[in-house]
N, CA, C and O atoms as a printed pandas DataFrame, in Angstrom:
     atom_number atom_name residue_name chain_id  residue_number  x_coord  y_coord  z_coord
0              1         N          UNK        A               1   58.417  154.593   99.486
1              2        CA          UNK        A               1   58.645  153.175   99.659
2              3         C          UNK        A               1   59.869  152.738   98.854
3              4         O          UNK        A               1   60.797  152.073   99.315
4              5         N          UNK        A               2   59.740  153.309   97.253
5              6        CA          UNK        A               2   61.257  153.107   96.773
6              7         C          UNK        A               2   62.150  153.232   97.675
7              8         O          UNK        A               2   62.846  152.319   98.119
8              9         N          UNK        A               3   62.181  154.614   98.057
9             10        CA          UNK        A               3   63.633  155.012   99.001
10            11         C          UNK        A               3   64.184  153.930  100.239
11            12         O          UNK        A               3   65.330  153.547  100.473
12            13         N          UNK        A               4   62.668  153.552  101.042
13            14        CA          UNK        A               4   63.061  152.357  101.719
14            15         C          UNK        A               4   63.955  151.594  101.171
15            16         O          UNK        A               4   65.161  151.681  101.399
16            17         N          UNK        A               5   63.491  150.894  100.508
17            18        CA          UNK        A               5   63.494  149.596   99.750
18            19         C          UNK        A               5   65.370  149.904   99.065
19            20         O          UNK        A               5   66.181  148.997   99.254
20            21         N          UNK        A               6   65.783  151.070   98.401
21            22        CA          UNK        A               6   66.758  151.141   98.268
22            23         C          UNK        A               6   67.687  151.429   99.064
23            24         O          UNK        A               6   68.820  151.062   98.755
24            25         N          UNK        A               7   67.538  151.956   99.962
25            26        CA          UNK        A               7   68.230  152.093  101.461
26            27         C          UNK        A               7   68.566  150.612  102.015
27            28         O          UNK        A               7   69.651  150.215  102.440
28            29         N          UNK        A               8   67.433  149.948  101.906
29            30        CA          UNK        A               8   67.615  148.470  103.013
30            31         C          UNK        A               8   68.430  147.489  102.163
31            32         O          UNK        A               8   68.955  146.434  102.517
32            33         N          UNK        A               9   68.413  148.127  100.862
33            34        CA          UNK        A               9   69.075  146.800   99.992
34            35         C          UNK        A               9   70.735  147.625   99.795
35            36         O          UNK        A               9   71.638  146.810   99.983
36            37         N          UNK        A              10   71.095  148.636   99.557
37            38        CA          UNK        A              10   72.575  149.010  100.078
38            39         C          UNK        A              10   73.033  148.833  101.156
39            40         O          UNK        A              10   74.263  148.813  101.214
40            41         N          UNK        A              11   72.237  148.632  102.458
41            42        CA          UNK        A              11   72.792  148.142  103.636
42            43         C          UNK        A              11   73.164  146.948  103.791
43            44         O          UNK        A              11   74.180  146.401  104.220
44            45         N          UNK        A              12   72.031  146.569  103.311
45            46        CA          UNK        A              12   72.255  144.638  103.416
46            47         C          UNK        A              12   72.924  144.350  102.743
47            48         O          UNK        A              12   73.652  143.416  103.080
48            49         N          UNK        A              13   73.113  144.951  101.374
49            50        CA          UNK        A              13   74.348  144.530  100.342
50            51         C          UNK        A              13   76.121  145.064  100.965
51            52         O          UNK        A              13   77.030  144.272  101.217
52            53         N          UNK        A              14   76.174  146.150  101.051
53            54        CA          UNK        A              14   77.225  146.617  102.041
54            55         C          UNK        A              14   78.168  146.259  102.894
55            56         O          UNK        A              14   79.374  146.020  102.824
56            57         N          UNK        A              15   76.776  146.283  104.304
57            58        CA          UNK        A              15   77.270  146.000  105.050
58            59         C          UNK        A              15   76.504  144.934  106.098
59            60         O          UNK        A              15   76.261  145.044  107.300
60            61         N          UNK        A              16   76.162  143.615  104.927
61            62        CA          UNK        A              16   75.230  142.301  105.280
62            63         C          UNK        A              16   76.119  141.383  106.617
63            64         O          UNK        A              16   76.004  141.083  107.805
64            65         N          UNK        A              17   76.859  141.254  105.672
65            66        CA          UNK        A              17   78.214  140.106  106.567
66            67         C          UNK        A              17   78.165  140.452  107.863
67            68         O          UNK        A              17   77.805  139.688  108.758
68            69         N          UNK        A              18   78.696  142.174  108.087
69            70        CA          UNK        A              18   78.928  142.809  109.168
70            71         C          UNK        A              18   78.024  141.953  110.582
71            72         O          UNK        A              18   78.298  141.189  111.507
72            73         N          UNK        A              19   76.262  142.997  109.751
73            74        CA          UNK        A              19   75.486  143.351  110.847
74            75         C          UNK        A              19   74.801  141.720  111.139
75            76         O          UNK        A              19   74.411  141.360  112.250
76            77         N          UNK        A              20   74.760  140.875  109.922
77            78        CA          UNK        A              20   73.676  139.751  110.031
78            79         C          UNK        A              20   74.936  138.830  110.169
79            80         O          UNK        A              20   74.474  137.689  110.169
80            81         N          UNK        A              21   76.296  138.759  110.287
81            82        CA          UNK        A              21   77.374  137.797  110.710
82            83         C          UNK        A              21   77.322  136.309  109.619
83            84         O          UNK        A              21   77.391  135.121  109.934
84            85         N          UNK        A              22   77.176  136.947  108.277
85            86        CA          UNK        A              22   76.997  135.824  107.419
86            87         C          UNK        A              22   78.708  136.005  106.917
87            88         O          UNK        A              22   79.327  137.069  106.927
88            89         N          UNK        A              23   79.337  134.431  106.419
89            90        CA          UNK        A              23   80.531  134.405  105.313
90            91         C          UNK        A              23   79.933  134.702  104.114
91            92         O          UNK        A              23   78.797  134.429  103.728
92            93         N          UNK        A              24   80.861  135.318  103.545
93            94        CA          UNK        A              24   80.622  135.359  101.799
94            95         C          UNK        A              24   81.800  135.814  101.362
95            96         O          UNK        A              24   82.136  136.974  101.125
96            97         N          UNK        A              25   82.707  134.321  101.228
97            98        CA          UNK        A              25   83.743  134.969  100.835
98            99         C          UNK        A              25   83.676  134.580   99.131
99           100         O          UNK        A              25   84.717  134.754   98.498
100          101         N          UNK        A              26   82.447  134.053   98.392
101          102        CA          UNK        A              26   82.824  134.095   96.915
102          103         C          UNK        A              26   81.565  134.652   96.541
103          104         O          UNK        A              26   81.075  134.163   95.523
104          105         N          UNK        A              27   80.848  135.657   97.177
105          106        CA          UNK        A              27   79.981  136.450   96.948
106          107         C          UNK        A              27   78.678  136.148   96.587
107          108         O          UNK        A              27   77.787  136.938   96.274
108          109         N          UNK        A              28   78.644  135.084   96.649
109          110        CA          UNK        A              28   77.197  134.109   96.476
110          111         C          UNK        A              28   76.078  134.840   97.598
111          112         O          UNK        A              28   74.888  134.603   97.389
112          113         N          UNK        A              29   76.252  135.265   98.166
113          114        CA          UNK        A              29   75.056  135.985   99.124
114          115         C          UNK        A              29   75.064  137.186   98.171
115          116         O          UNK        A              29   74.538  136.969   97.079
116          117         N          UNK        A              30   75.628  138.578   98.405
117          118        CA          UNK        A              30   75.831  140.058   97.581
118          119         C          UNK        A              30   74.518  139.582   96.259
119          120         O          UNK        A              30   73.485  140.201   96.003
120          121         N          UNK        A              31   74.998  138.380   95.655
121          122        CA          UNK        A              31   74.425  138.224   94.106
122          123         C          UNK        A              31   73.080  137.828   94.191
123          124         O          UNK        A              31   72.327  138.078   93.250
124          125         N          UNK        A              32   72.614  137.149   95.357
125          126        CA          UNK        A              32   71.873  136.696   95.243
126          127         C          UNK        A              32   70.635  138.119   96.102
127          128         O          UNK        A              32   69.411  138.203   96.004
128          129         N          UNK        A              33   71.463  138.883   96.756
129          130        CA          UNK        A              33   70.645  140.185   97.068
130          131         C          UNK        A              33   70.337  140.815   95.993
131          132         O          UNK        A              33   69.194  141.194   95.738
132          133         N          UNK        A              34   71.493  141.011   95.143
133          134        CA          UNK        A              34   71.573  141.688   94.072
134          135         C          UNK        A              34   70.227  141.681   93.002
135          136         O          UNK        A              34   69.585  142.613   92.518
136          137         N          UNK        A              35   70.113  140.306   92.873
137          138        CA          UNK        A              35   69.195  139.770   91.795
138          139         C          UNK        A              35   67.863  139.757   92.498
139          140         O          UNK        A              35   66.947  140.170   91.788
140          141         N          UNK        A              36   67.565  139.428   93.578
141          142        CA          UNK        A              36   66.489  139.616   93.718
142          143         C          UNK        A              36   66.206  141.027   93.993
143          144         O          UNK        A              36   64.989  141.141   94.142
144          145         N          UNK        A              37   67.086  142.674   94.184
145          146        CA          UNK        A              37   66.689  143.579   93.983
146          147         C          UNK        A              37   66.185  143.524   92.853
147          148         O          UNK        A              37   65.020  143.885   92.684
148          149         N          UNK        A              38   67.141  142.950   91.590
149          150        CA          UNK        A              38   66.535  143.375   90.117
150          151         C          UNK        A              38   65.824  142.820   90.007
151          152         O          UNK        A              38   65.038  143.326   89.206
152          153         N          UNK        A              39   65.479  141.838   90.387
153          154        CA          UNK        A              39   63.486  141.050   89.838
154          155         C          UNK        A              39   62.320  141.824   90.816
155          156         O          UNK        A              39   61.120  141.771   90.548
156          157         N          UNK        A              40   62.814  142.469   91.863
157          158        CA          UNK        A              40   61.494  142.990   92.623
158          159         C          UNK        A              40   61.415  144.288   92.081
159          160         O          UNK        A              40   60.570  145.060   92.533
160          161         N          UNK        A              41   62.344  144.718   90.974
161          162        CA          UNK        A              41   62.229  146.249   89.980
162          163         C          UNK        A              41   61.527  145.719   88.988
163          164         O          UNK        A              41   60.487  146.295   88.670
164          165         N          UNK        A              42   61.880  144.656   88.363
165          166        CA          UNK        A              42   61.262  144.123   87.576
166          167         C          UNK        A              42   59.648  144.059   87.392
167          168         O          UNK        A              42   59.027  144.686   86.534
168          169         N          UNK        A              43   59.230  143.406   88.113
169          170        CA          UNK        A              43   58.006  142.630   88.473
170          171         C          UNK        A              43   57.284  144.226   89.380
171          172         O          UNK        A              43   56.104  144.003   89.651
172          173         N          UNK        A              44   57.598  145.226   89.710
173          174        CA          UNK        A              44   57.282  145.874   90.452
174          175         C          UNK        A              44   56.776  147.183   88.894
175          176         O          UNK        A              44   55.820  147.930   88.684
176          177         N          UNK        A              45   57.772  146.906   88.317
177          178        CA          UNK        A              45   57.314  148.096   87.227
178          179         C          UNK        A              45   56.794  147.200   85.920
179          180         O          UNK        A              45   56.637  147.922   84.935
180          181         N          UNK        A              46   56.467  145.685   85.662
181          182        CA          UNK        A              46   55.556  145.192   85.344
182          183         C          UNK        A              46   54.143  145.229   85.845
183          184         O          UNK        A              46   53.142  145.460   85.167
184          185         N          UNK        A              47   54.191  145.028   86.835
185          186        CA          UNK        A              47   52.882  145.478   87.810
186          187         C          UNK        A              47   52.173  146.927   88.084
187          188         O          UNK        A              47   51.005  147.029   88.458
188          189         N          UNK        A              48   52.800  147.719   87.913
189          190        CA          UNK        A              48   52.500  149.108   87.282
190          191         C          UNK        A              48   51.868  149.682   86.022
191          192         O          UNK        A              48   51.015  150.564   85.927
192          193         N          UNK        A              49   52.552  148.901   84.971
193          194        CA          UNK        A              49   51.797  149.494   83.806
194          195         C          UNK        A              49   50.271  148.573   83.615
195          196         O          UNK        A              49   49.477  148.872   82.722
């Protein structure tokens, strides 16, 4: 499921604009993928121990 999960979020980070036809030309989308990868690592390996 990691591997998913990191697969779908380099694509979408990548090559988001491309496939889903969004602007981001001051990167406000990328960051906001970005961060919610790192809070669903977060909260995902809080929820673990």
């Amino acid at each position: 499921m990691t591997g998913l999960a990191l697969m779908m979020f380099i694509g979408l980070f990548a090559f988001g604009g491309q496939l889903l036809g969004w602007s981001d030309s001051g990167g406000q989308v990328q960051l906001g993928l970005f961060m919610s990868f790192l809070f669903g690592i977060i909260c995902g390996y809080r929820t673990r121990s």
